[in-house]
Amino acid sequence: MRYLISFLFFALCPRLLLAAPVIFPALSGASDARTLVVYSSLDEPLAKPMILGFQQANPDVAVRYEDMLTGEIYDRIVKETDAGLKTADFAFSSAMDLQVKLSNDGYAQRSDMPMSGRWPAWANWRNTAYALTFEPAVFVYHKPSFAKEAPPSTRAEFVAYLKRHGADVFGRIGTYDIERSGVGFLFMSRDQEQFDDIWDVIQAMGAAGVKLYSTSQAILERVADGRFVLGYNILGSYAADWAKRHPDVGIVLPKDYTVVMSRIGLVPQASANPDLGRRYLEFFMSKEGQTIMARQLQIPAVSPDVAGENTANTMQEMLGAQLRPVPVSPGLMVYLDQVKRSRLIARWNEVLRLH
């Protein structure tokens, strides 16, 4: 599983080896079946239940699944379109900003779906780019290290804990390196917008010898075995997966506010088979598809029609305004401006050293 979810230009560092496309033959057995081409940042083994569910409903369609980094998805769609070639029929990516940029720049086509009118307003940009998941940023903690006190449940409590325990937890705190992790950068940019005192949090982590990583896995495995006591702003879908398999990993959805990110699906403008792309998007948005995602892929569903603990419905009923979903809108492109991005990173590095 790819534990890093990249939103910005993390993917400018290309993979040494590209994953070969995986072909799912049509269930009908027809050798001349039409083929849906999917570009996706979700690892193929994780995506397989969704693909098979789609094929059960569409036995006459084969699927060519190309698993790639988020930057590769964006670059390939742009290059193929600009060259007058056909591209993917469906693109599914965790890079919210790059997906919205494809839509904003004319590389995605309008897709009016049966669920479009009922989809949450924040999760639908002009019926072109749809948020299909609901994934919070959480605190993670090593349960045995908090046997005598509750873990922090707000950013103010997080700072107070670090100041109170000082040397005891030095070097045992982890978070994303926002220069290398797209999800880390996105969460930090949202923190800056949501919380006036966020730089107090960053300074406190710097004083506590925070360790920076580009992946969720690196942080979660250190929390699981007790090398770390706390992880800040960790992607909740991966944290929940680790917590199920590692009983010493605890999760807190911050009570002051919890940022929620999403993976975005769209049909490219230069799709060879836009009708197939829309069929896949329709299945992804359907009650059946969203249920498969929540229960089998273990990624929280955004559909208002799906109930259960791993859904936006249940989280919003329990937490209400505490949840702050990142809207699918051109506002996501702000930090694609390299000057703004560089300024935020420079301040981050400066504040981390202020101790």
Coordinates of C-alpha atoms in Angstrom, one line a residue:
M1 CA 0.0 0.0 0.0
R2 CA 1.3 3.5 -0.8
Y3 CA 1.2 5.3 2.5
L4 CA 2.1 8.7 1.2
I5 CA -0.8 10.6 -0.4
S6 CA 0.6 13.4 -2.6
F7 CA -1.4 16.5 -3.2
L8 CA 1.2 18.9 -4.7
F9 CA 4.4 18.2 -6.6
F10 CA 5.8 15.4 -4.4
A11 CA 5.5 13.3 -7.5
L12 CA 8.1 15.3 -9.4
C13 CA 10.5 12.7 -8.2
P14 CA 9.7 9.9 -10.6
R15 CA 9.5 6.2 -9.7
L16 CA 12.4 4.1 -10.8
L17 CA 10.1 1.4 -11.9
L18 CA 6.6 2.1 -13.2
A19 CA 3.9 -0.4 -12.3
A20 CA 2.6 -2.3 -15.2
P21 CA -1.0 -1.9 -16.1
V22 CA -3.3 -4.6 -14.7
I23 CA -6.0 -5.9 -17.1
F24 CA -9.3 -7.2 -15.7
P25 CA -11.0 -9.1 -18.6
A26 CA -14.7 -8.6 -19.2
L27 CA -16.7 -11.1 -17.0
S28 CA -18.8 -11.9 -20.1
G29 CA -15.7 -13.5 -21.6
A30 CA -16.1 -11.5 -24.8
S31 CA -12.7 -11.1 -26.5
D32 CA -13.9 -7.9 -28.2
A33 CA -15.2 -6.3 -25.1
R34 CA -14.8 -2.5 -24.7
T35 CA -12.1 -1.5 -22.3
L36 CA -12.4 1.2 -19.5
V37 CA -9.0 2.8 -18.9
V38 CA -8.4 4.1 -15.3
Y39 CA -5.5 6.2 -14.1
S40 CA -5.4 6.0 -10.3
S41 CA -3.2 6.7 -7.3
L42 CA -4.9 3.9 -5.3
D43 CA -2.9 0.7 -5.3
E44 CA -4.4 -1.9 -7.5
P45 CA -4.9 -4.6 -4.7
L46 CA -6.8 -2.0 -2.7
A47 CA -8.9 -0.9 -5.7
K48 CA -9.7 -4.4 -6.8
P49 CA -13.0 -4.8 -4.9
M50 CA -14.4 -1.6 -6.5
I51 CA -13.3 -2.8 -10.0
L52 CA -14.9 -6.2 -9.6
G53 CA -18.1 -4.6 -8.2
F54 CA -18.2 -2.4 -11.3
Q55 CA -17.7 -5.4 -13.6
Q56 CA -20.5 -7.4 -11.8
A57 CA -22.8 -4.6 -12.8
N58 CA -21.1 -4.2 -16.3
P59 CA -20.0 -7.7 -17.3
D60 CA -19.4 -6.5 -20.9
V61 CA -16.6 -4.1 -19.9
A62 CA -12.9 -4.9 -19.4
V63 CA -10.8 -2.7 -17.2
R64 CA -7.2 -1.5 -17.8
Y65 CA -6.0 -0.2 -14.4
E66 CA -2.9 2.0 -14.3
D67 CA -1.6 2.6 -10.8
M68 CA 0.7 5.7 -10.7
L69 CA 1.7 8.6 -8.6
T70 CA -0.5 11.6 -8.4
G71 CA 1.9 13.9 -10.3
E72 CA 2.2 11.2 -13.1
I73 CA -1.6 11.1 -13.5
Y74 CA -1.7 14.9 -13.9
D75 CA 1.3 15.1 -16.3
R76 CA 0.1 12.2 -18.4
I77 CA -3.4 13.5 -18.9
V78 CA -2.1 17.0 -19.8
K79 CA 0.6 15.7 -22.2
E80 CA -1.6 13.2 -23.9
T81 CA -4.4 15.7 -24.3
D82 CA -2.1 18.5 -25.6
A83 CA -0.6 16.0 -28.1
G84 CA -4.1 15.3 -29.5
L85 CA -4.0 11.8 -28.2
K86 CA -6.7 9.9 -26.2
T87 CA -6.2 9.5 -22.4
A88 CA -7.8 7.8 -19.5
D89 CA -11.5 7.4 -19.3
F90 CA -11.5 7.9 -15.5
A91 CA -8.9 9.5 -13.2
F92 CA -8.9 8.9 -9.5
S93 CA -6.4 10.8 -7.4
S94 CA -5.7 12.0 -3.9
A95 CA -4.0 15.1 -5.2
M96 CA -7.0 17.4 -4.7
D97 CA -5.2 20.4 -6.1
L98 CA -4.0 18.8 -9.3
Q99 CA -7.4 17.2 -10.0
V100 CA -9.1 20.6 -9.6
K101 CA -6.4 22.1 -11.8
L102 CA -7.3 19.6 -14.5
S103 CA -10.9 20.6 -14.2
N104 CA -10.2 24.3 -14.1
D105 CA -7.9 24.2 -17.1
G106 CA -10.3 22.3 -19.4
Y107 CA -8.8 18.8 -19.1
A108 CA -11.9 17.3 -17.5
Q109 CA -15.4 17.1 -18.9
R110 CA -18.7 17.7 -17.3
S111 CA -20.3 14.5 -15.9
D112 CA -23.9 14.9 -14.9
M113 CA -24.6 11.9 -12.6
P114 CA -27.8 10.6 -11.0
M115 CA -26.3 11.6 -7.7
S116 CA -24.9 15.0 -8.7
G117 CA -27.8 17.0 -7.3
R118 CA -27.6 15.2 -3.9
W119 CA -23.9 15.1 -3.6
P120 CA -22.6 17.5 -0.9
A121 CA -21.9 21.0 -2.3
W122 CA -18.4 21.1 -0.9
A123 CA -17.6 17.8 -2.7
N124 CA -18.7 18.7 -6.2
W125 CA -17.0 21.2 -8.5
R126 CA -19.4 22.1 -11.4
N127 CA -20.3 18.4 -11.9
T128 CA -16.7 18.0 -13.2
A129 CA -14.6 17.0 -10.2
Y130 CA -16.2 14.9 -7.4
A131 CA -14.8 14.2 -3.9
L132 CA -15.5 10.5 -3.4
T133 CA -13.9 9.8 0.0
F134 CA -14.0 11.5 3.5
E135 CA -10.7 11.1 5.3
P136 CA -9.8 13.1 8.5
A137 CA -6.4 14.2 9.7
V138 CA -5.9 12.8 13.3
F139 CA -3.6 12.6 16.2
V140 CA -2.2 9.1 16.8
Y141 CA -0.7 8.0 20.1
H142 CA 1.0 5.0 21.8
K143 CA -1.7 3.7 24.2
P144 CA 0.7 2.3 26.9
S145 CA 2.4 5.7 27.1
F146 CA -0.9 7.3 28.1
A147 CA -1.9 4.7 30.8
K148 CA -2.0 7.4 33.5
E149 CA -3.3 10.4 31.5
A150 CA -5.6 11.1 28.5
P151 CA -3.9 11.8 25.2
P152 CA -4.2 15.4 23.9
S153 CA -7.6 16.0 22.2
T154 CA -6.9 19.6 21.0
R155 CA -3.9 21.5 19.6
A156 CA -3.7 23.5 22.8
E157 CA -3.6 20.3 24.8
F158 CA -1.0 18.9 22.4
V159 CA 1.3 21.9 23.1
A160 CA 0.7 21.7 26.9
Y161 CA 1.6 18.0 26.8
L162 CA 4.9 18.6 25.0
K163 CA 5.8 21.4 27.4
R164 CA 4.8 19.4 30.4
H165 CA 6.8 16.3 29.5
G166 CA 9.7 18.0 27.8
A167 CA 12.8 15.7 28.0
D168 CA 10.7 12.6 28.5
V169 CA 9.3 12.7 25.0
F170 CA 12.2 14.4 23.2
G171 CA 12.6 12.8 19.8
R172 CA 9.5 10.7 20.2
I173 CA 7.0 12.9 18.2
G174 CA 6.4 12.5 14.5
T175 CA 4.6 14.3 11.7
Y176 CA 4.9 14.7 7.9
D177 CA 7.7 16.5 6.3
I178 CA 5.7 19.2 4.4
E179 CA 8.5 19.6 1.8
R180 CA 8.2 15.9 0.7
S181 CA 4.7 14.9 1.7
G182 CA 1.8 16.4 -0.3
V183 CA -0.7 15.4 2.3
G184 CA 1.4 17.0 5.0
F185 CA 1.6 20.2 3.1
L186 CA -2.1 20.3 2.5
F187 CA -2.9 19.7 6.2
M188 CA -0.4 22.4 7.2
S189 CA -1.8 24.9 4.8
R190 CA -5.3 24.2 6.2
D191 CA -4.0 24.5 9.8
Q192 CA -2.6 27.9 8.9
E193 CA -6.1 29.0 7.7
Q194 CA -8.1 27.4 10.5
F195 CA -6.0 28.1 13.6
D196 CA -4.3 31.4 14.5
D197 CA -1.9 29.7 17.0
I198 CA -0.7 27.0 14.7
W199 CA 2.9 28.2 14.8
D200 CA 2.9 27.7 18.6
V201 CA 2.2 24.0 17.8
I202 CA 5.0 23.8 15.3
Q203 CA 7.4 25.5 17.7
A204 CA 6.5 23.2 20.5
M205 CA 7.0 20.2 18.2
G206 CA 10.4 21.6 17.2
A207 CA 11.4 22.0 20.9
A208 CA 10.4 18.4 21.4
G209 CA 12.7 17.1 18.7
V210 CA 10.0 16.2 16.2
K211 CA 10.9 13.7 13.5
L212 CA 9.7 14.4 10.0
Y213 CA 8.7 11.7 7.5
S214 CA 7.2 11.6 4.0
T215 CA 5.0 8.6 4.7
S216 CA 2.2 7.7 7.1
Q217 CA 3.7 4.2 7.5
A218 CA 7.0 5.5 8.9
I219 CA 5.2 7.4 11.7
L220 CA 2.6 4.7 12.4
E221 CA 5.1 1.9 12.8
R222 CA 7.1 3.9 15.3
V223 CA 3.9 4.8 17.3
A224 CA 2.9 1.1 17.2
D225 CA 6.1 -0.1 18.8
G226 CA 6.5 2.8 21.3
R227 CA 9.4 4.6 19.8
F228 CA 7.0 7.5 19.3
V229 CA 4.4 8.6 21.8
L230 CA 2.5 10.9 19.4
G231 CA 1.9 11.6 15.7
Y232 CA 0.4 14.9 14.5
N233 CA -1.9 15.3 11.5
I234 CA -1.8 11.7 10.3
L235 CA -4.2 10.6 7.5
G236 CA -7.1 8.9 9.4
S237 CA -7.8 6.1 6.8
Y238 CA -4.3 4.7 7.2
A239 CA -4.3 5.3 11.0
A240 CA -7.5 3.3 11.3
D241 CA -6.0 0.5 9.3
W242 CA -3.0 0.4 11.5
A243 CA -5.0 0.6 14.7
K244 CA -7.0 -2.5 13.7
R245 CA -3.9 -4.5 13.3
H246 CA -1.8 -2.9 16.1
P247 CA -3.7 -2.6 19.4
D248 CA -1.2 -0.1 20.9
V249 CA -2.1 2.5 18.3
G250 CA -4.8 5.0 19.5
I251 CA -6.5 7.7 17.4
V252 CA -7.9 11.1 18.3
L253 CA -10.0 13.3 16.0
P254 CA -9.0 16.8 17.3
K255 CA -11.9 18.4 19.1
D256 CA -10.9 22.0 18.2
Y257 CA -11.3 21.1 14.5
T258 CA -10.5 18.1 12.3
V259 CA -9.4 18.7 8.7
V260 CA -10.9 16.2 6.2
M261 CA -9.4 15.5 2.8
S262 CA -10.8 13.6 -0.1
R263 CA -9.8 11.7 -3.2
I264 CA -11.2 13.1 -6.4
G265 CA -12.6 11.4 -9.5
L266 CA -13.2 12.9 -12.9
V267 CA -13.6 12.0 -16.6
P268 CA -10.8 13.6 -18.7
Q269 CA -11.8 15.8 -21.6
A270 CA -9.8 13.6 -24.1
S271 CA -11.2 10.3 -22.8
A272 CA -11.4 7.6 -25.5
N273 CA -14.6 6.2 -24.0
P274 CA -16.2 9.0 -21.9
D275 CA -19.4 6.9 -21.6
L276 CA -17.4 4.2 -19.8
G277 CA -15.7 6.7 -17.6
R278 CA -19.1 8.1 -16.6
R279 CA -20.4 4.6 -15.9
Y280 CA -17.4 4.0 -13.6
L281 CA -18.0 7.3 -11.9
E282 CA -21.7 6.6 -11.5
F283 CA -20.8 3.2 -9.9
F284 CA -18.3 5.0 -7.6
M285 CA -21.0 7.4 -6.5
S286 CA -23.7 4.8 -6.1
K287 CA -24.8 3.3 -2.8
E288 CA -23.3 0.0 -3.8
G289 CA -19.9 1.5 -4.9
Q290 CA -19.6 3.7 -1.8
T291 CA -20.5 0.8 0.5
I292 CA -17.8 -1.3 -1.1
M293 CA -15.3 1.6 -0.5
A294 CA -16.3 1.9 3.2
R295 CA -16.5 -1.8 4.0
Q296 CA -14.0 -3.4 1.7
L297 CA -11.5 -0.7 0.8
Q298 CA -11.8 0.7 4.4
I299 CA -11.9 4.2 3.1
P300 CA -14.7 6.4 4.5
A301 CA -17.6 7.1 2.1
V302 CA -18.9 10.5 1.3
S303 CA -22.3 9.6 -0.1
P304 CA -25.3 10.8 1.8
D305 CA -27.0 7.5 1.1
V306 CA -24.5 5.3 2.9
A307 CA -24.7 4.6 6.6
G308 CA -22.3 2.9 9.0
E309 CA -19.3 4.0 11.1
N310 CA -16.9 4.5 8.2
T311 CA -19.0 7.2 6.5
A312 CA -19.3 11.0 6.3
N313 CA -22.9 10.7 7.5
T314 CA -22.0 9.0 10.8
M315 CA -18.9 11.2 11.4
Q316 CA -20.9 14.4 10.8
E317 CA -23.7 13.2 13.1
M318 CA -21.2 12.6 15.9
L319 CA -18.9 15.5 15.4
G320 CA -20.8 18.2 13.4
A321 CA -18.9 21.4 12.9
Q322 CA -15.7 19.9 14.4
L323 CA -15.1 18.4 10.9
R324 CA -13.7 20.8 8.3
P325 CA -13.8 19.1 4.8
V326 CA -11.5 20.7 2.2
P327 CA -13.8 22.0 -0.4
V328 CA -13.4 20.9 -4.0
S329 CA -12.8 24.3 -5.6
P330 CA -10.2 26.5 -7.3
G331 CA -9.1 27.6 -3.8
L332 CA -7.1 24.3 -3.7
M333 CA -4.7 25.7 -6.3
V334 CA -3.4 28.5 -4.2
Y335 CA -0.4 26.6 -3.0
L336 CA 0.5 25.4 -6.5
D337 CA 1.9 28.9 -6.7
Q338 CA 5.6 28.2 -6.0
V339 CA 6.1 31.5 -4.3
K340 CA 3.4 30.9 -1.7
R341 CA 4.5 27.3 -1.3
S342 CA 8.1 28.4 -0.7
R343 CA 7.1 31.0 1.9
L344 CA 5.1 28.5 3.9
I345 CA 7.9 25.9 3.8
A346 CA 10.4 28.6 4.8
R347 CA 8.4 29.7 7.8
W348 CA 7.8 26.0 8.8
N349 CA 11.6 25.4 8.8
E350 CA 12.3 28.6 10.7
V351 CA 9.7 28.0 13.4
L352 CA 10.8 24.4 13.9
R353 CA 14.3 25.7 14.7
L354 CA 13.0 28.2 17.3
H355 CA 13.8 26.4 20.5

